[in-house]
XYZ file of C-alpha atoms in Angstrom:
565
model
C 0.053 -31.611 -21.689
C 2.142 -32.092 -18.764
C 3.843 -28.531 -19.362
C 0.816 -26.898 -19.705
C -0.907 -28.227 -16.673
C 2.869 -27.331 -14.812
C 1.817 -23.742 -15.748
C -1.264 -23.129 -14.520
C -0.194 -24.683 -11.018
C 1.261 -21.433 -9.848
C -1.671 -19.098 -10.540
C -3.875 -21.167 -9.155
C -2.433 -22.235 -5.967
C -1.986 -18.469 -5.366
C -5.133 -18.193 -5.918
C -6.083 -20.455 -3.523
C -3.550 -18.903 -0.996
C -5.119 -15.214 -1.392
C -8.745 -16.629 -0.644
C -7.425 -18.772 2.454
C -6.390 -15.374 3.747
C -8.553 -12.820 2.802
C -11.821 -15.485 3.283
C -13.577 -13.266 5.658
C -13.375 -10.268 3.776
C -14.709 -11.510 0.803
C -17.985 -11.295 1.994
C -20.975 -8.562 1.253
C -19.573 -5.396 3.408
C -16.896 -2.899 3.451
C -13.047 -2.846 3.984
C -12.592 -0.585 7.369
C -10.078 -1.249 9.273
C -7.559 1.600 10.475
C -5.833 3.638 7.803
C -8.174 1.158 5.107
C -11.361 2.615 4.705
C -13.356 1.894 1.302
C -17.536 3.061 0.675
C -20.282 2.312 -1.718
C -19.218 5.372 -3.756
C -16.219 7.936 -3.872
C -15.972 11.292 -5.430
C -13.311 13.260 -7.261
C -12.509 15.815 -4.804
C -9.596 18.377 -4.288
C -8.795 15.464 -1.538
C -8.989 12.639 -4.063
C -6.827 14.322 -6.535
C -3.970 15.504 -3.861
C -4.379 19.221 -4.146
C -4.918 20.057 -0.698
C -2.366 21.076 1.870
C -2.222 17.556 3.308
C 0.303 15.375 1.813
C -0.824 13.421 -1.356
C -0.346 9.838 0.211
C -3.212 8.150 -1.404
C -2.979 9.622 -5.130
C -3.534 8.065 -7.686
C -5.283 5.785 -5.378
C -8.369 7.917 -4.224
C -9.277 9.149 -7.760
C -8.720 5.758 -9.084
C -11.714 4.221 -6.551
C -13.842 7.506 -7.354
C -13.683 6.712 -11.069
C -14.400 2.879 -10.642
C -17.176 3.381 -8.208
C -19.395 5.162 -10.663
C -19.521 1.986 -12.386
C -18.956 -0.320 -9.671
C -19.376 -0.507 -6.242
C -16.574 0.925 -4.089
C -16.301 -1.636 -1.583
C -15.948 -4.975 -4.183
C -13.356 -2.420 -6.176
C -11.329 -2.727 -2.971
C -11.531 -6.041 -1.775
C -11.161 -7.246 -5.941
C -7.882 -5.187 -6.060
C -6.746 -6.901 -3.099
C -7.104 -10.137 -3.681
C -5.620 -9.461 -7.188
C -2.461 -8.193 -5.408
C -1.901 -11.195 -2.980
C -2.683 -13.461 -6.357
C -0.077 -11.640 -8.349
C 2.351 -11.599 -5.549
C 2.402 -15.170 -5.179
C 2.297 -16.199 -9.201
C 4.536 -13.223 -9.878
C 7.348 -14.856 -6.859
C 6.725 -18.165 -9.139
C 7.779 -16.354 -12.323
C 10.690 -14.766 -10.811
C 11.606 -18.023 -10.017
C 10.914 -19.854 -13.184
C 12.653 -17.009 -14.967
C 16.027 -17.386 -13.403
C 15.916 -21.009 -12.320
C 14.423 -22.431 -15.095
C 15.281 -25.813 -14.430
C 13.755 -26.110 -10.929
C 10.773 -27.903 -11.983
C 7.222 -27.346 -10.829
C 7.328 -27.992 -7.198
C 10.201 -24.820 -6.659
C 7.650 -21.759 -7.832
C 4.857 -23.009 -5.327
C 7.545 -22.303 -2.824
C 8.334 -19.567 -4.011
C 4.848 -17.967 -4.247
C 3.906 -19.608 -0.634
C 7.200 -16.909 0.320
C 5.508 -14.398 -1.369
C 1.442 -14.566 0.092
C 2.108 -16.158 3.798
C 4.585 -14.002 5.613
C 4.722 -11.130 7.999
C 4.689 -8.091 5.881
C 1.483 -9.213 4.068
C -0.362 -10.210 7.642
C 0.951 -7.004 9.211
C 0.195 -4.386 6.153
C -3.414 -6.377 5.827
C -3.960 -5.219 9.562
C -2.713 -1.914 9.328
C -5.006 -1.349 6.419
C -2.252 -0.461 4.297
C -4.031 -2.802 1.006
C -2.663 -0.237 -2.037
C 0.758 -0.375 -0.664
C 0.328 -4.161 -1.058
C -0.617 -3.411 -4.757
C 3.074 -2.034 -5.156
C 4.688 -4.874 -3.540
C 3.020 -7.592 -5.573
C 4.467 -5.866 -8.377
C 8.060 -6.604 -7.065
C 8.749 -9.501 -8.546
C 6.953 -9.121 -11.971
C 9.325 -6.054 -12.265
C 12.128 -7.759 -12.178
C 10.988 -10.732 -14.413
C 9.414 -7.670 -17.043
C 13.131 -5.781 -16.943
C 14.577 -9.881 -17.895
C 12.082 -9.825 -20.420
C 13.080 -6.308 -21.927
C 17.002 -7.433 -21.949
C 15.935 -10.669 -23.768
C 13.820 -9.327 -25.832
C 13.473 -5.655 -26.056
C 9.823 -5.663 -25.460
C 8.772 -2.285 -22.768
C 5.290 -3.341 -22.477
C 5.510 -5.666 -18.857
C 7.871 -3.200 -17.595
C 5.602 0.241 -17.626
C 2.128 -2.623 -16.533
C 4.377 -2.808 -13.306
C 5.349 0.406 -12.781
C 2.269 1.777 -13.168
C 0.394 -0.621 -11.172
C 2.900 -0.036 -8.544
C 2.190 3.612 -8.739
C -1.130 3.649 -7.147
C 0.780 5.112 -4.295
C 3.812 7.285 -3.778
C 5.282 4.359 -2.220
C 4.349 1.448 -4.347
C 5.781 3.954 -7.277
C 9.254 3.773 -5.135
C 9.626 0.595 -4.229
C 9.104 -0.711 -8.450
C 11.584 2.090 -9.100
C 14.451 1.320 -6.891
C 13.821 -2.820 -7.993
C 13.525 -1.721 -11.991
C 16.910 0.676 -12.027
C 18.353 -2.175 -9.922
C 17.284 -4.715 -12.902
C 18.493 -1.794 -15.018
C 21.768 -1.193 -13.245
C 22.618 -5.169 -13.036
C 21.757 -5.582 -16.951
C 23.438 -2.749 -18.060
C 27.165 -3.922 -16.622
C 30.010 -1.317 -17.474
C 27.869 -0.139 -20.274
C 27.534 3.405 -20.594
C 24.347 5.181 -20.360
C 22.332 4.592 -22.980
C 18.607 5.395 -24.754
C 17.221 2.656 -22.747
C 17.991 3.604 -19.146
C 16.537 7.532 -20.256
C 13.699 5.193 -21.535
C 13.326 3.250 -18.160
C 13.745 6.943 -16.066
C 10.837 8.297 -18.556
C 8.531 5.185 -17.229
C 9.349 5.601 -13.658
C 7.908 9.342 -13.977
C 5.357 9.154 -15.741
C 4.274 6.331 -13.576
C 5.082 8.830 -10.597
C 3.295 11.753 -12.064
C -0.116 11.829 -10.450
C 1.375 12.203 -6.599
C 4.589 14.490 -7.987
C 2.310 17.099 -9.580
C 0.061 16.537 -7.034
C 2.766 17.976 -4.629
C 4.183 20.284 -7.075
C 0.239 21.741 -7.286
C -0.785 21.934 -3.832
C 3.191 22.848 -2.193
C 2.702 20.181 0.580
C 5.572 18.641 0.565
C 7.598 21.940 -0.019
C 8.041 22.102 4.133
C 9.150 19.309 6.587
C 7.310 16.834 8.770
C 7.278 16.269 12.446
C 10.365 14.903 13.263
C 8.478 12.832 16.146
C 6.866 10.425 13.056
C 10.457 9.054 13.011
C 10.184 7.592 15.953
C 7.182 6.866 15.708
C 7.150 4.877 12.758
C 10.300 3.030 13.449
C 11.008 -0.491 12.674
C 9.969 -2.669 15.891
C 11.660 -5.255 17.818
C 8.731 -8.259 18.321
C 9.333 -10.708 21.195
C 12.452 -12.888 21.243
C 14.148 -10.989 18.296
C 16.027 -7.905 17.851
C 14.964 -5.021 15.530
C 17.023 -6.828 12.880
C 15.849 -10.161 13.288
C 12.288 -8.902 13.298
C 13.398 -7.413 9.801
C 14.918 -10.274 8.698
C 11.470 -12.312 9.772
C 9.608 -9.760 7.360
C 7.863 -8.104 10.196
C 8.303 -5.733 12.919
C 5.861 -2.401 11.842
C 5.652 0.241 14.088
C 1.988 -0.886 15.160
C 2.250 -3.705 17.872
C -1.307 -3.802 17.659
C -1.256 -4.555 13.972
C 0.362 -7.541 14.184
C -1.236 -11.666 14.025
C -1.315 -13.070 17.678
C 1.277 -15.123 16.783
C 3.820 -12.335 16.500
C 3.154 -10.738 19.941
C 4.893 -14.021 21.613
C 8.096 -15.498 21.503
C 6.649 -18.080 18.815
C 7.233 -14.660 16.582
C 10.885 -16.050 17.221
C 10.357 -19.400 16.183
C 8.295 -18.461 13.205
C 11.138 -16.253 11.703
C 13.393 -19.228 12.706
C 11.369 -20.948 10.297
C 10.732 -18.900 7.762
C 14.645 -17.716 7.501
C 15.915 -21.744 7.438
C 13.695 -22.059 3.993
C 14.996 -19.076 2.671
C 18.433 -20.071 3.829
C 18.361 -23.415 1.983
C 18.664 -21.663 -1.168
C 21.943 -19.346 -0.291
C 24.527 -21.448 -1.217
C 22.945 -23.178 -4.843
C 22.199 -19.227 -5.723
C 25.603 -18.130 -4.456
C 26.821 -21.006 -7.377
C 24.827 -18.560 -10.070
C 26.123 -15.560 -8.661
C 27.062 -14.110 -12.345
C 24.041 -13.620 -13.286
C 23.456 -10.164 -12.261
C 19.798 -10.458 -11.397
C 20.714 -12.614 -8.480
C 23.309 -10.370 -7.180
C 20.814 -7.149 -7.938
C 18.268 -9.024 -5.883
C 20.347 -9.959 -2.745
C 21.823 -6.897 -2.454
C 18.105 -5.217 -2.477
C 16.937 -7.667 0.126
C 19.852 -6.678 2.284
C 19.976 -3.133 2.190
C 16.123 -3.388 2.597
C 16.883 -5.235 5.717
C 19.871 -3.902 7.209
C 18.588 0.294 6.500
C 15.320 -0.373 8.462
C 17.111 -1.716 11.170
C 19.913 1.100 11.402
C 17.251 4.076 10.795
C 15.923 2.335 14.007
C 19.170 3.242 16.207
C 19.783 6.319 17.824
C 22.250 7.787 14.746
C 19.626 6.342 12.480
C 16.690 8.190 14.261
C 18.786 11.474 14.537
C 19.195 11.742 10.530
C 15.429 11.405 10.297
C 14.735 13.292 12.227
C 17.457 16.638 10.627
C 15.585 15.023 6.987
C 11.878 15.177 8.252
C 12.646 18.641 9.396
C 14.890 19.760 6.328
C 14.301 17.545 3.545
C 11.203 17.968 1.480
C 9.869 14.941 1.040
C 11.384 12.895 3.569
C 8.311 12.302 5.535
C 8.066 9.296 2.802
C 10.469 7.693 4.422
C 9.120 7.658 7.761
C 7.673 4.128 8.558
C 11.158 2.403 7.617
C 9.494 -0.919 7.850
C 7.595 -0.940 4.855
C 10.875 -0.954 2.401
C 11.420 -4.285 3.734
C 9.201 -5.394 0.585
C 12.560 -5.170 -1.575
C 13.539 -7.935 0.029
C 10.501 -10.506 -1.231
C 11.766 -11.151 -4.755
C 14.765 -12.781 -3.189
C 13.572 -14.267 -0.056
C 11.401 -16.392 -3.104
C 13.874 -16.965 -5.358
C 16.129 -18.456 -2.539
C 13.238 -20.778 -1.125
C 12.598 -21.662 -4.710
C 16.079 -22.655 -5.420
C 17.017 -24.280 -1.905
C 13.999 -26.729 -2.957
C 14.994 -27.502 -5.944
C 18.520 -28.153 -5.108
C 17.037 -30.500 -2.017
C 15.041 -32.158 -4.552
C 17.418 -32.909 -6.901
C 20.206 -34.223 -3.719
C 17.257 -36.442 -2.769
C 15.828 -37.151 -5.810
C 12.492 -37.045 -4.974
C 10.793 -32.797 -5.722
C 7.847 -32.483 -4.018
C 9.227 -33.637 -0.610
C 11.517 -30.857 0.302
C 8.755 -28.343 -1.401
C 5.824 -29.531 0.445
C 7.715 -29.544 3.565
C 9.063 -26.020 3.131
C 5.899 -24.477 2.509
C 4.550 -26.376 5.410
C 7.146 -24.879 7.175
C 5.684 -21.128 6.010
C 2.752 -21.696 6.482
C 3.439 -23.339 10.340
C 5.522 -19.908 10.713
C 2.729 -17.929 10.739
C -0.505 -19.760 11.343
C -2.982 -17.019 12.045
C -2.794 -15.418 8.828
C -4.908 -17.844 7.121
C -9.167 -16.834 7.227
C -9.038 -12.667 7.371
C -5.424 -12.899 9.859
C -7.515 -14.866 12.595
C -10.718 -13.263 11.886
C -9.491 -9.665 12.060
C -10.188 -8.977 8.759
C -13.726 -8.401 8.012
C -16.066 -6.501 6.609
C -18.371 -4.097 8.003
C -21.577 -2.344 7.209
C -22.470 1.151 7.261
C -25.292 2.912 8.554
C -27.744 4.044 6.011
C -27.233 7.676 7.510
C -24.203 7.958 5.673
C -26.018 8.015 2.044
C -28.387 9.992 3.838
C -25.990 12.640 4.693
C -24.064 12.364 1.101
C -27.168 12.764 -0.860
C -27.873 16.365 1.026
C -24.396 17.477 0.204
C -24.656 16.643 -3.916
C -24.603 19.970 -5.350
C -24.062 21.730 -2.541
C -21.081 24.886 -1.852
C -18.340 24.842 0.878
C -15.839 22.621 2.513
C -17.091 19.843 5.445
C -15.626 20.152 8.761
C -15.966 16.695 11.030
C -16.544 16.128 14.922
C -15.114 14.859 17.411
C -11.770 15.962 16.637
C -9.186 14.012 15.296
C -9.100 11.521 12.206
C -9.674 8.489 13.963
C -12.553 6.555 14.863
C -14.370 3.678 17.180
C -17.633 3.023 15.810
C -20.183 0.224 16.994
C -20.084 -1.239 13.693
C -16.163 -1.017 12.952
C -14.469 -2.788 15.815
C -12.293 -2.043 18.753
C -9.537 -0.888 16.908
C -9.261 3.043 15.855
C -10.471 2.950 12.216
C -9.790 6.223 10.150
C -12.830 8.591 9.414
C -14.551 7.450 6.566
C -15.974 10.702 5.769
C -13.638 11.928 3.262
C -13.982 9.030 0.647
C -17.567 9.118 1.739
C -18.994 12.484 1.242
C -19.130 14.192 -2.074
C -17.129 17.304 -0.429
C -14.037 17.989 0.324
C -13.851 16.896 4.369
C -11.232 18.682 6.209
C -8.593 16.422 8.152
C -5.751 18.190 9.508
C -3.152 14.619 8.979
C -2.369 14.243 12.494
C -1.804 11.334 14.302
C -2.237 9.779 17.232
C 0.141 6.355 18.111
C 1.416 4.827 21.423
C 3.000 7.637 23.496
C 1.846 10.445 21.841
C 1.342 12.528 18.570
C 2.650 12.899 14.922
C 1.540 16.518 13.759
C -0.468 16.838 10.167
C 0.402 19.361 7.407
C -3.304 19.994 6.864
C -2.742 23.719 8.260
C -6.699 24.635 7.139
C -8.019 21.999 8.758
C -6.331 22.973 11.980
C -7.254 26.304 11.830
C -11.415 24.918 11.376
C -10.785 22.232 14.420
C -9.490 24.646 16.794
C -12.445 27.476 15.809
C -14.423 24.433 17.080
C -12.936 23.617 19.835
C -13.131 27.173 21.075
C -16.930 27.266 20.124
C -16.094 30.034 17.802
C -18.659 31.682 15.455
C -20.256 30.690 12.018
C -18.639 33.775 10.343
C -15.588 32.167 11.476
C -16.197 28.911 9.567
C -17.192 30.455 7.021
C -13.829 32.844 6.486
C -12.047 29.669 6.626
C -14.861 27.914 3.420
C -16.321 25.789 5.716
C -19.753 25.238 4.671
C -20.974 22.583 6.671
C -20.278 20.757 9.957
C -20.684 16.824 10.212
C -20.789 15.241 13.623
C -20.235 11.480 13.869
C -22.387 10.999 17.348
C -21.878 7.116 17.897
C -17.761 7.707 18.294
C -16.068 8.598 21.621
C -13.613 12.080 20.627
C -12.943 15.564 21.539
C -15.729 17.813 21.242
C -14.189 20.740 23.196
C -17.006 23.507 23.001
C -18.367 23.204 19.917
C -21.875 22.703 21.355
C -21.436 26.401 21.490
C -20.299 26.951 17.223
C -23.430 24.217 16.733
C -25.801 26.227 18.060
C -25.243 29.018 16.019
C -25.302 26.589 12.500
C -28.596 25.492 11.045
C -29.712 21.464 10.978
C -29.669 19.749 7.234
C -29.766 16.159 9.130
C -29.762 14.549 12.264
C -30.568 11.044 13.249
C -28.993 8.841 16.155
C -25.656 8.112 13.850
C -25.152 11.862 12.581
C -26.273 15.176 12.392
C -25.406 17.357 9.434
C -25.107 21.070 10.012
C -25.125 24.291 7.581
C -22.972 27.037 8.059
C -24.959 30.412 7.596
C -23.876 33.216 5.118
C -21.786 33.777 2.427
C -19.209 31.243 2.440
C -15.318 32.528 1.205
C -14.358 30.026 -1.369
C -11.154 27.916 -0.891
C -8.227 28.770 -2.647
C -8.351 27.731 -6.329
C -6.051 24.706 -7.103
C -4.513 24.076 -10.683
C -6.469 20.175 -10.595
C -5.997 20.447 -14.819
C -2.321 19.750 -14.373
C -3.492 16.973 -11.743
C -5.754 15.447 -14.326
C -3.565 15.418 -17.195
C -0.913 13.636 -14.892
C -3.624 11.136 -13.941
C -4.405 10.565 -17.082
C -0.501 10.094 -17.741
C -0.633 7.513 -15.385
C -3.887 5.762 -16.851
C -2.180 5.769 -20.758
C 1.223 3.967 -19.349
C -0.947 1.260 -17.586
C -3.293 0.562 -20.715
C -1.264 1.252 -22.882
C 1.603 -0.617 -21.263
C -0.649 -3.759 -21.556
C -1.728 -3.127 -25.226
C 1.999 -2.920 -26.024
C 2.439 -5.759 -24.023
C -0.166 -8.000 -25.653
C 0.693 -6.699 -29.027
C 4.310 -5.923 -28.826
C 6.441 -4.517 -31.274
C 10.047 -4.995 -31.007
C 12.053 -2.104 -29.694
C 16.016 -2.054 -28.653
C 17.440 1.375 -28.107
């Protein structure tokens, strides 16, 4: 009885953990909050899928919400997602820890998953908006205990669930690579290659498949990036530590305004202080286990996930961005350095979890040293708990945006959005910029052209089209314009400040569909040219891909049948 009650203690004080911080949020309203941005419905657009000329950041993401909110509304699909990644972050940190130090006892995993919910990265990727790239990290640590699970016992079925739920973005599908061929790579030892490492590749691709065709398709990430997003998205120094310490700490994203209050002081120094002592307690009873190779995979993740951050943040470091964001397809992946500092989790857990038990056992007493270290979390960063100080809320929209997607069912032609720019400060939203909701909101494809705007200047798009259709705007040009370049219809968002340039002068010529005090819907005249066609089959199959390896990862799972190459 005891055993089984010792189990469920780690779910459900993550649980508990998740709600404490995302409270707020789980009230009636909508997710908005910069780059986050979820609506009652979404559709399955030529932006949803990743076939436009912009990169394909948010695939399989975008057609994942479009296909749930047919069912279900789109802003409870967002916020239930999220709270099931903190949840699985912290219980999954608890297994890692269970599976490796299986003698720690109950009090060790609670550490471990406090590690896991209540740091830095978590309160600084919840403010950014960044909540599918936190679906990828809480699959971290239940990769590595799934690749344990497939040495042990041959079963695949954990390992592609995790992959594939880390795929719901390009970089949640990188980050559950890089940890799973570590696993792999550790497990293997001197073995030579074998079946089961072409196996493990075969996972990692097919869980990639939905953003690589989705490049592949549309050719977006055939040419570089601006090389001024390297700088841009740099790893930060936060008061009182270096760029490395800030690392170290689990913070320091590019956005100094998407950071707790806490971390804009020099408490953000005595918080890491805090955070790094726990984790610190564990070093030297894990350095006595350093053959198993799990341990030493996992430290040397968390170090290079540290230490590259910190060095692509120097001038060399921002100099070979800078040569790959111009040369390297692909590289503009890379850019914001800080967010690869979620390698690092698994064993920032695993060492809390094992410095506890080890002070437990020297004291004799284990739920002393484990309620004081998570204490000592918690005190690190005490603004996270109830939305990250109240930051993180939900909003409501405007009825005029149904208004303005029910005219455009049915209807021909691409959307182009004013003011300019793919940012927004709406009454409703907050002071912070909050990106345009109009893509995941209208049933058409909106056209953004992916640039953006941070502290001392601009990072340049790739959506060439779009560009094209803003500057026609800006210049007041003519409807026959907009419509050589598919633009059927013109949306302007009237309650946000922005660059309207002359397009009084284009909106003149353009007939009204809508217009209230919140919007004002306008059809372009004339034949419209359609958009280039776009091969969205391939897309589709490769979504589907993706869709088989996660059910059917957890159907093998459930049921498994024994399998050792």
């Amino acid at each position: 009885m005891a055993s089984s009650r010792s189990g469920w203690a780690a779910p459900l004080y993550s649980l508990m953990l998740s709600i404490l911080v995302l409270g707020p949020l789980l009230g009636p309203g909508y997710l908005l909050l910069r780059d986050a941005v979820s609506t009652p419905r979404s559709y399955f657009t030529d932006s949803a899928l990743g076939t436009t000329d912009a990169a394909a950041r948010a695939v399989p993401q975008d057609a994942l919400i479009a296909a749930l909110s047919t069912v279900f509304d789109g802003g409870v699909v967002v916020k239930a997602i999220l709270l099931l990644a903190l949840w699985l972050a912290g219980w999954g940190a608890a297994q890692i820890s269970r599976t490796l130090l299986p003698t720690a006892g109950t009090p060790a995993p609670l550490v471990a998953s406090t590690v896991a919910i209540w740091n830095p990265y978590v309160a600084e990727r919840l403010l950014q908006g960044h909540w599918s790239l936190l679906v990828g990290y809480a699959a971290l640590p239940w990769t590595v205990v799934a690749s344990v699970t497939l040495r042990r016992t041959g079963r695949w079925g954990w390992l592609a669930v995790c992959l594939a739920a880390a795929g719901i973005t390009p970089t949640g599908a990188i980050l559950a690579a890089i940890t799973a061929l570590m696993c792999g790579i550790a497990l293997r030892a001197r073995r030579a290659f074998v079946l089961r490492d072409y196996a493990l590749i075969g996972l990692i691709l097919a869980a990639s498949s939905p953003w690589l065709v989705a490049t592949a398709v549309s050719g977006s990430g055939a040419t570089g990036t601006d090389p001024a997003g390297v700088t841009a998205f740099a790893a930060r120094a936060e008061p009182g530590l270096g760029t490395l310490g800030s690392l170290a700490g689990l913070g320091g994203i590019w956005n100094s305004d998407a950071v707790p209050a806490t971390r804009t002081t020099v408490f953000a120094a005595f918080g890491t202080a805090l955070l790094l002592a726990v984790v610190a307690l564990g070093l030297a009873p894990l350095w006595r286990r350093r053959r198993n190779p799990i341990i030493k995979g996992t430290a040397l993740l968390a170090a290079v996930a540290i230490a590259g951050p910190a060095l692509a943040a120097t001038g060399p470091g921002l100099a070979l961005g800078e040569w790959a964001a111009v040369d390297v397809p692909g590289a503009g992946l890379l850019r914001d350095a800080q967010k690869w500092v979620a390698l690092a989790m698994p064993f920032y857990a695993l060492a809390a979890a094992a410095g506890v038990a080890w002070a437990g056992a020297r004291l004799r007493n284990r739920w002393l040293p484990a309620v004081a270290a998570a204490l000592a979390v918690v005190i690190a960063l005490p603004d996270l708990i109830w939305g990250v100080g109240g930051q993180l809320k939900p909003v409501q929209y405007p009825s005029s945006w149904s208004a303005v997607a029910a005219e455009l069912e049915d209807a021909d032609g691409d959307v182009a959005v004013l003011p300019a720019g793919m940012f927004r400060i709406f009454p409703y939203s907050g002071a912070s910029p909050v990106l345009d909701p109009s893509p995941r909101m209208l049933p058409l494809d909106v056209l953004q052209t992916g640039e953006l705007v941070v502290a001392g200047g601009s990072v340049r798009g790739e959506g060439t089209r779009a560009e094209a259709v803003e500057q026609v705007l800006m210049a007041g040009g003519s409807a026959t314009e907009l419509a050589d370049l598919s633009v059927g219809w013109v949306l302007l968002e009237r309650t946000t400040p922005g660059e309207l340039g002359a397009s009084d002068t284009s909106l003149h010529q353009l007939s009204v569909a809508y217009v209230d005090d919140e919007l004002a819907l306008y059809r372009v005249p004339g034949d419209i040219q359609g958009s280039e066609p776009t091969n969205n089959l391939a897309v589709g199959a490769a979504h589907l891909l993706w869709i088989a390896l996660l059910v059917g990862g957890l159907g093998w799972a459930i049921f498994p049948r024994r399998y050792k190459p």
